[in-house]
mmCIF file of C-alpha atoms in Angstrom:
data_model
loop_
_atom_site.group_PDB
_atom_site.id
_atom_site.type_symbol
_atom_site.label_atom_id
_atom_site.label_comp_id
_atom_site.label_asym_id
_atom_site.label_seq_id
_atom_site.Cartn_x
_atom_site.Cartn_y
_atom_site.Cartn_z
ATOM 1 C CA MET Z 6 -71.596 50.454 81.989
ATOM 2 C CA VAL Z 7 -70.432 47.792 84.893
ATOM 3 C CA GLU Z 8 -69.478 49.676 87.960
ATOM 4 C CA ARG Z 9 -68.099 47.193 90.394
ATOM 5 C CA ILE Z 10 -67.064 43.668 89.715
ATOM 6 C CA GLU Z 11 -69.781 42.119 91.558
ATOM 7 C CA ASP Z 12 -72.440 43.208 89.475
ATOM 8 C CA LEU Z 13 -71.750 40.715 87.021
ATOM 9 C CA ASN Z 14 -72.016 37.896 89.721
ATOM 10 C CA LEU Z 15 -75.364 35.896 89.947
ATOM 11 C CA PRO Z 16 -77.408 35.068 92.469
ATOM 12 C CA ASN Z 17 -75.978 32.482 95.709
ATOM 13 C CA ALA Z 18 -79.429 31.530 96.508
ATOM 14 C CA VAL Z 19 -80.913 31.229 92.335
ATOM 15 C CA ILE Z 20 -77.183 29.246 91.012
ATOM 16 C CA THR Z 21 -77.588 26.937 94.564
ATOM 17 C CA ARG Z 22 -80.966 26.370 93.734
ATOM 18 C CA LEU Z 23 -80.771 25.917 89.863
ATOM 19 C CA ILE Z 24 -77.743 23.247 90.983
ATOM 20 C CA LYS Z 25 -80.131 21.761 93.494
ATOM 21 C CA ASP Z 26 -82.548 20.393 90.674
ATOM 22 C CA ALA Z 27 -79.657 19.021 89.108
ATOM 23 C CA LEU Z 28 -78.714 17.511 90.765
ATOM 24 C CA PRO Z 29 -80.685 14.094 92.711
ATOM 25 C CA ASP Z 30 -81.505 14.386 96.029
ATOM 26 C CA GLY Z 31 -79.534 13.764 98.871
ATOM 27 C CA ALA Z 32 -75.955 15.290 96.215
ATOM 28 C CA SER Z 33 -74.350 18.639 98.252
ATOM 29 C CA VAL Z 34 -72.515 20.876 96.560
ATOM 30 C CA SER Z 35 -68.722 22.793 98.311
ATOM 31 C CA LYS Z 36 -69.324 26.557 98.199
ATOM 32 C CA GLU Z 37 -66.241 26.461 95.999
ATOM 33 C CA ALA Z 38 -68.230 24.639 93.837
ATOM 34 C CA ARG Z 39 -70.711 26.409 93.900
ATOM 35 C CA ALA Z 40 -69.044 30.274 93.256
ATOM 36 C CA SER Z 41 -67.194 28.461 90.072
ATOM 37 C CA ILE Z 42 -70.314 27.667 88.677
ATOM 38 C CA ALA Z 43 -71.722 30.768 89.868
ATOM 39 C CA ARG Z 44 -68.887 32.735 87.806
ATOM 40 C CA ALA Z 45 -69.060 30.193 85.245
ATOM 41 C CA ALA Z 46 -72.112 31.531 84.049
ATOM 42 C CA SER Z 47 -71.069 34.416 83.851
ATOM 43 C CA VAL Z 48 -68.611 33.906 81.751
ATOM 44 C CA PHE Z 49 -71.058 31.615 79.913
ATOM 45 C CA ALA Z 50 -73.560 34.657 78.749
ATOM 46 C CA ILE Z 51 -71.023 36.554 77.825
ATOM 47 C CA PHE Z 52 -69.944 34.642 76.282
ATOM 48 C CA VAL Z 53 -72.854 34.142 74.156
ATOM 49 C CA THR Z 54 -73.725 37.418 73.699
ATOM 50 C CA SER Z 55 -70.560 38.062 72.134
ATOM 51 C CA THR Z 56 -70.065 35.300 69.736
ATOM 52 C CA SER Z 57 -74.362 36.054 68.966
ATOM 53 C CA THR Z 58 -72.845 40.373 68.438
ATOM 54 C CA ALA Z 59 -70.334 38.931 66.054
ATOM 55 C CA LEU Z 60 -72.690 36.766 64.458
ATOM 56 C CA ALA Z 61 -74.896 39.483 63.986
ATOM 57 C CA HIS Z 62 -72.806 41.978 62.629
ATOM 58 C CA LYS Z 63 -70.943 39.711 60.279
ATOM 59 C CA GLN Z 64 -75.198 38.824 58.947
ATOM 60 C CA ASN Z 65 -74.842 43.103 58.876
ATOM 61 C CA HIS Z 66 -77.298 43.328 61.295
ATOM 62 C CA LYS Z 67 -77.244 45.950 64.524
ATOM 63 C CA THR Z 68 -79.162 43.929 67.469
ATOM 64 C CA ILE Z 69 -78.918 40.148 68.409
ATOM 65 C CA THR Z 70 -81.955 38.618 67.351
ATOM 66 C CA ALA Z 71 -83.203 34.812 69.199
ATOM 67 C CA LYS Z 72 -82.140 33.521 65.915
ATOM 68 C CA ASP Z 73 -78.430 34.269 65.933
ATOM 69 C CA ILE Z 74 -78.179 33.086 70.021
ATOM 70 C CA LEU Z 75 -79.695 29.625 69.009
ATOM 71 C CA GLU Z 76 -77.240 29.185 66.047
ATOM 72 C CA THR Z 77 -74.289 30.773 68.405
ATOM 73 C CA LEU Z 78 -75.196 27.719 70.894
ATOM 74 C CA SER Z 79 -74.451 25.412 68.143
ATOM 75 C CA LYS Z 80 -71.996 26.691 66.501
ATOM 76 C CA LEU Z 81 -70.095 26.578 70.562
ATOM 77 C CA ASP Z 82 -71.414 23.002 70.382
ATOM 78 C CA PHE Z 83 -74.431 23.767 73.190
ATOM 79 C CA GLU Z 84 -76.376 22.004 70.600
ATOM 80 C CA SER Z 85 -78.730 20.120 73.471
ATOM 81 C CA PHE Z 86 -79.699 23.748 74.909
ATOM 82 C CA ILE Z 87 -81.605 24.103 71.710
ATOM 83 C CA PRO Z 88 -84.631 22.131 71.905
ATOM 84 C CA SER Z 89 -85.620 23.250 75.444
ATOM 85 C CA LEU Z 90 -84.775 26.572 74.947
ATOM 86 C CA SER Z 91 -86.208 26.810 71.435
ATOM 87 C CA GLN Z 92 -89.666 25.250 73.268
ATOM 88 C CA ASP Z 93 -89.221 28.174 76.032
ATOM 89 C CA LEU Z 94 -88.840 30.480 73.048
ATOM 90 C CA GLU Z 95 -91.926 29.881 71.649
ATOM 91 C CA ALA Z 96 -93.614 29.940 75.194
ATOM 92 C CA TYR Z 97 -92.059 33.354 76.199
ATOM 93 C CA ARG Z 98 -93.365 34.904 72.287
ATOM 94 C CA LYS Z 99 -96.923 33.292 73.086
ATOM 95 C CA MET Z 100 -96.867 35.083 76.218
ATOM 96 C CA VAL Z 101 -95.865 38.461 74.446
ATOM 97 C CA LYS Z 102 -98.637 38.042 72.012
ATOM 98 C CA ASP Z 103 -101.328 37.559 74.440
ATOM 99 C CA LYS Z 104 -100.629 40.259 76.433
ATOM 100 C CA LYS Z 105 -100.511 42.424 73.554
ATOM 101 C CA GLU Z 106 -103.834 41.164 72.721
ATOM 102 C CA SER Z 107 -104.673 41.460 76.179
ATOM 103 C CA LYS Z 108 -104.247 45.318 75.881
ATOM 104 C CA ALA Z 109 -105.873 45.191 72.872
ATOM 105 C CA SER Z 110 -109.107 44.352 73.609
ATOM 106 C CA LYS Z 111 -109.011 46.350 77.017
ATOM 107 C CA LYS Z 112 -108.693 49.272 74.691
ATOM 108 C CA ASP Z 113 -111.429 48.226 72.200
ATOM 109 C CA ALA Z 114 -114.232 47.958 74.791
ATOM 110 C CA ASN Z 115 -113.951 50.141 78.319
ATOM 111 C CA MET Z 116 -115.546 47.903 80.191
ATOM 112 C CA PRO Z 117 -115.144 45.489 83.406
ATOM 113 C CA SER Z 118 -116.576 42.704 81.452
ATOM 114 C CA ASN Z 119 -113.054 42.961 79.317
ATOM 115 C CA ALA Z 120 -110.513 41.295 81.747
ATOM 116 C CA GLU Z 121 -112.419 38.676 81.065
ATOM 117 C CA ASP Z 122 -112.288 38.194 77.304
ATOM 118 C CA ALA Z 123 -108.489 38.765 77.585
ATOM 119 C CA THR Z 124 -109.118 35.708 79.775
ATOM 120 C CA THR Z 125 -111.524 33.178 77.010
ATOM 121 C CA ILE Z 126 -108.669 34.679 74.024
ATOM 122 C CA LYS Z 127 -105.693 33.153 76.631
ATOM 123 C CA ALA Z 128 -107.756 30.278 77.422
ATOM 124 C CA THR Z 129 -108.295 29.282 73.066
ATOM 125 C CA ASN Z 130 -105.038 30.351 72.695
ATOM 126 C CA ASN Z 131 -103.330 27.876 75.165
ATOM 127 C CA GLU Z 132 -105.266 25.190 73.718
ATOM 128 C CA SER Z 133 -104.434 25.523 69.974
ATOM 129 C CA ALA Z 134 -100.619 25.903 71.099
ATOM 130 C CA ASN Z 135 -101.181 22.208 73.345
ATOM 131 C CA GLU Z 136 -102.825 21.050 70.383
ATOM 132 C CA MET S 7 -80.143 11.944 82.535
ATOM 133 C CA SER S 8 -82.011 12.952 79.899
ATOM 134 C CA ASP S 9 -85.056 12.562 80.811
ATOM 135 C CA PRO S 10 -85.759 15.332 83.488
ATOM 136 C CA LYS S 11 -84.796 17.675 80.739
ATOM 137 C CA ALA S 12 -86.871 16.881 78.042
ATOM 138 C CA LYS S 13 -89.395 16.610 80.966
ATOM 139 C CA ARG S 14 -89.272 20.182 81.475
ATOM 140 C CA ASP S 15 -91.684 21.694 80.371
ATOM 141 C CA PRO S 16 -91.253 25.453 78.719
ATOM 142 C CA SER S 17 -91.582 28.317 81.071
ATOM 143 C CA THR S 18 -91.445 31.734 80.817
ATOM 144 C CA GLU S 19 -90.145 32.412 84.245
ATOM 145 C CA THR S 20 -86.489 33.015 84.636
ATOM 146 C CA PHE S 21 -85.138 32.427 87.911
ATOM 147 C CA LEU S 22 -81.854 34.643 87.274
ATOM 148 C CA PRO S 23 -82.364 38.472 87.778
ATOM 149 C CA LEU S 24 -83.544 39.681 84.400
ATOM 150 C CA SER S 25 -81.359 42.824 85.245
ATOM 151 C CA ARG S 26 -78.720 41.334 86.521
ATOM 152 C CA VAL S 27 -78.248 39.444 82.963
ATOM 153 C CA ARG S 28 -78.779 42.359 81.573
ATOM 154 C CA THR S 29 -75.875 44.259 83.271
ATOM 155 C CA ILE S 30 -73.544 41.283 82.239
ATOM 156 C CA MET S 31 -74.674 41.377 78.041
ATOM 157 C CA LYS S 32 -73.848 44.819 78.417
ATOM 158 C CA SER S 33 -70.398 45.177 80.146
ATOM 159 C CA SER S 34 -69.586 42.336 77.399
ATOM 160 C CA LEU S 35 -67.756 45.473 74.756
ATOM 161 C CA ASP S 36 -70.275 46.016 71.321
ATOM 162 C CA THR S 37 -73.408 44.977 72.409
ATOM 163 C CA GLY S 38 -76.561 46.501 70.899
ATOM 164 C CA LEU S 39 -79.244 47.210 72.043
ATOM 165 C CA ILE S 40 -80.639 43.860 74.213
ATOM 166 C CA THR S 41 -84.879 43.304 73.419
ATOM 167 C CA ASN S 42 -86.871 41.217 75.724
ATOM 168 C CA GLU S 43 -86.020 38.970 73.895
ATOM 169 C CA VAL S 44 -83.293 38.093 73.569
ATOM 170 C CA LEU S 45 -82.639 38.880 77.349
ATOM 171 C CA PHE S 46 -84.600 36.369 77.809
ATOM 172 C CA MET S 47 -82.821 33.830 75.797
ATOM 173 C CA VAL S 48 -79.920 34.224 77.588
ATOM 174 C CA THR S 49 -81.222 34.021 80.765
ATOM 175 C CA LYS S 50 -82.466 30.630 80.421
ATOM 176 C CA CYS S 51 -79.358 29.204 78.658
ATOM 177 C CA THR S 52 -77.442 31.046 81.158
ATOM 178 C CA GLU S 53 -80.263 28.756 83.504
ATOM 179 C CA LEU S 54 -80.025 26.032 81.638
ATOM 180 C CA PHE S 55 -75.348 25.614 81.278
ATOM 181 C CA VAL S 56 -75.789 26.146 85.195
ATOM 182 C CA GLN S 57 -77.799 23.113 85.484
ATOM 183 C CA HIS S 58 -76.162 21.277 82.331
ATOM 184 C CA LEU S 59 -72.594 22.070 83.941
ATOM 185 C CA ALA S 60 -73.301 20.220 87.923
ATOM 186 C CA ARG S 61 -75.174 17.363 86.463
ATOM 187 C CA GLU S 62 -72.531 16.287 83.883
ATOM 188 C CA ALA S 63 -69.717 16.909 86.978
ATOM 189 C CA TYR S 64 -71.609 15.147 89.167
ATOM 190 C CA LYS S 65 -72.744 12.262 87.182
ATOM 191 C CA SER S 66 -68.965 12.313 86.009
ATOM 192 C CA TYR S 67 -67.107 12.225 88.680
ATOM 193 C CA CYS S 68 -69.049 12.454 91.542
ATOM 194 C CA SER S 69 -72.175 10.292 91.383
ATOM 195 C CA PRO S 70 -71.991 7.284 94.332
ATOM 196 C CA SER S 71 -70.901 4.701 91.673
ATOM 197 C CA LYS S 72 -68.513 6.373 90.151
ATOM 198 C CA GLN S 73 -67.192 6.566 93.532
ATOM 199 C CA SER S 74 -65.218 3.315 93.869
ATOM 200 C CA ALA S 75 -63.415 3.521 89.951
ATOM 201 C CA SER S 76 -61.712 6.665 90.874
ATOM 202 C CA GLY S 77 -60.702 5.721 94.373
ATOM 203 C CA GLY S 78 -62.690 9.116 95.352
ATOM 204 C CA SER S 79 -63.841 9.676 98.964
ATOM 205 C CA SER S 80 -67.403 8.150 99.016
ATOM 206 C CA SER S 81 -69.341 11.379 99.763
ATOM 207 C CA ASP S 82 -71.420 12.992 96.914
ATOM 208 C CA THR S 83 -70.192 16.372 97.782
ATOM 209 C CA LEU S 84 -70.031 18.194 94.078
ATOM 210 C CA LYS S 85 -66.708 19.618 94.307
ATOM 211 C CA TYR S 86 -63.711 21.487 92.853
ATOM 212 C CA GLU S 87 -61.838 19.903 91.573
ATOM 213 C CA HIS S 88 -64.938 17.890 90.072
ATOM 214 C CA LEU S 89 -65.910 20.806 88.427
ATOM 215 C CA SER S 90 -62.082 21.418 86.848
ATOM 216 C CA ARG S 91 -61.962 17.787 85.346
ATOM 217 C CA LEU S 92 -64.728 18.275 83.467
ATOM 218 C CA VAL S 93 -63.465 21.588 82.108
ATOM 219 C CA ASN S 94 -60.410 19.825 80.894
ATOM 220 C CA LYS S 95 -61.939 16.764 79.186
ATOM 221 C CA SER S 96 -65.339 18.638 77.868
ATOM 222 C CA LYS S 97 -63.997 20.572 74.379
ATOM 223 C CA ASN S 98 -67.163 22.402 74.288
ATOM 224 C CA LEU S 99 -66.159 23.683 78.136
ATOM 225 C CA GLU S 100 -62.197 25.538 77.454
ATOM 226 C CA PHE S 101 -63.567 29.017 77.333
ATOM 227 C CA LEU S 102 -63.367 27.899 80.687
ATOM 228 C CA LEU S 103 -60.453 26.792 81.402
ATOM 229 C CA GLN S 104 -58.823 30.370 83.185
ATOM 230 C CA ILE S 105 -62.062 30.666 85.360
ATOM 231 C CA VAL S 106 -61.859 27.174 86.270
ATOM 232 C CA PRO S 107 -57.481 25.905 86.098
ATOM 233 C CA ASP S 108 -56.709 22.861 87.838
ATOM 234 C CA LYS S 109 -55.635 23.010 91.289
ATOM 235 C CA ILE S 110 -51.847 22.341 92.171
ATOM 236 C CA ARG S 111 -50.013 22.464 95.240
ATOM 237 C CA VAL S 112 -47.700 24.783 95.745
ATOM 238 C CA HIS S 113 -44.770 22.200 96.013
ATOM 239 C CA GLU S 114 -45.749 20.845 92.481
ATOM 240 C CA PHE S 115 -46.688 24.671 90.985
ATOM 241 C CA GLN S 116 -42.156 25.301 92.163
ATOM 242 C CA GLU S 117 -41.897 21.865 90.426
ATOM 243 C CA MET S 118 -43.064 23.271 87.503
ATOM 244 C CA LEU S 119 -41.714 26.292 87.178
ATOM 245 C CA ARG S 120 -38.171 24.349 88.184
ATOM 246 C CA LEU S 121 -39.025 22.136 85.160
ATOM 247 C CA ASN S 122 -40.094 25.668 82.890
ATOM 248 C CA ARG S 123 -36.338 27.390 83.593
ATOM 249 C CA ASN S 124 -34.567 24.624 82.867
ATOM 250 C CA ALA S 125 -36.212 23.998 79.256
ATOM 251 C CA VAL S 126 -35.707 27.736 79.191
ATOM 252 C CA SER S 127 -32.055 28.111 79.929
ATOM 253 C CA GLY S 128 -31.706 24.352 77.567
ATOM 254 C CA ASP S 129 -33.173 26.293 74.773
ATOM 255 C CA GLU S 130 -31.135 28.789 75.333
ATOM 256 C CA ASP S 131 -28.072 27.488 75.504
ATOM 257 C CA ASP S 132 -29.179 25.280 71.917
ATOM 258 C CA ASP S 133 -29.755 28.918 70.653
ATOM 259 C CA ASP S 134 -26.634 31.111 71.908
ATOM 260 C CA ASP S 135 -23.326 29.933 71.838
ATOM 261 C CA ASP S 136 -22.421 32.326 74.372
ATOM 262 C CA GLU S 137 -23.011 29.900 78.500
ATOM 263 C CA ASP S 138 -20.024 31.918 79.866
ATOM 264 C CA ASP S 139 -22.243 34.919 81.584
ATOM 265 C CA ASP S 140 -25.681 32.705 82.931
ATOM 266 C CA ASP S 141 -26.548 35.387 84.847
ATOM 267 C CA GLU S 142 -27.500 37.388 82.124
ATOM 268 C CA ASP S 143 -29.107 34.942 80.308
ATOM 269 C CA ASP S 144 -32.786 36.082 80.801
ATOM 270 C CA ASP S 145 -32.522 39.281 80.262
ATOM 271 C CA GLU S 146 -30.501 38.507 76.715
ATOM 272 C CA SER S 147 -32.949 36.371 75.502
ATOM 273 C CA GLY S 148 -35.648 39.144 76.288
ATOM 274 C CA SER S 149 -33.931 41.552 74.473
ATOM 275 C CA SER S 150 -32.944 39.470 71.323
ATOM 276 C CA SER S 151 -36.644 38.121 70.442
ATOM 277 C CA GLU S 152 -37.486 41.456 71.279
ATOM 278 C CA ALA S 153 -35.719 42.810 69.074
ATOM 279 C CA ALA S 154 -36.257 40.065 66.447
ATOM 280 C CA GLU S 155 -40.040 41.866 66.589
#
């Protein structure tokens, strides 16, 4: 479990960067505001997790699924996150699949050329996804 | 303002450290197994949340065009009060009311305490007939409400 409360803090540098990316050039953030956003982010992660867990339990599932998270976001009135998050999820699933495939092809033929095979598979996958 | 969101390419990279997000998720009671996919999603949507919070607070209270209307200072620095105002206003940020509370001055707080006390003792005056022992009002109301429960 969590030993120290600081273990729940998110790294300052990353938070600063995310905020800077969201604001127009030349805008700055006070230290206090940044600390509050960081704290709010931790709370948000816990909030989403516990709401999703409750949702999963209600459907007699023990573990949270991606679907639970998306449903939770709409339930909590953060629908605006769903399009980008769904896209990210798609990209993530593809990446995992590609990894698996490249591993499988490595097992298939233990030759130096198999790495090349993996990249070609990846490339064709990328193309089909882009269409 | 929705443009950057729409333009944003889907990405499998996360900025926030996954291990830390996992720790945070585990601190929530009853969390079962956390799959990598779910961990990725929570990390991503936390990132989106950070940007949403900053963007909205800045847009609503801090951007130079709004300064003249609200009469605030003319810097474009996102400050704590912008955040607390947004949290106070937004329904979906209600869960942050305790995390990002409105800041108040000491004398405002004392005023609130005083009003609160007056209101409480006023209620008691209505409820209780014994107005002679004012000193014990607080104790009595405490014990009587406990007894009622």
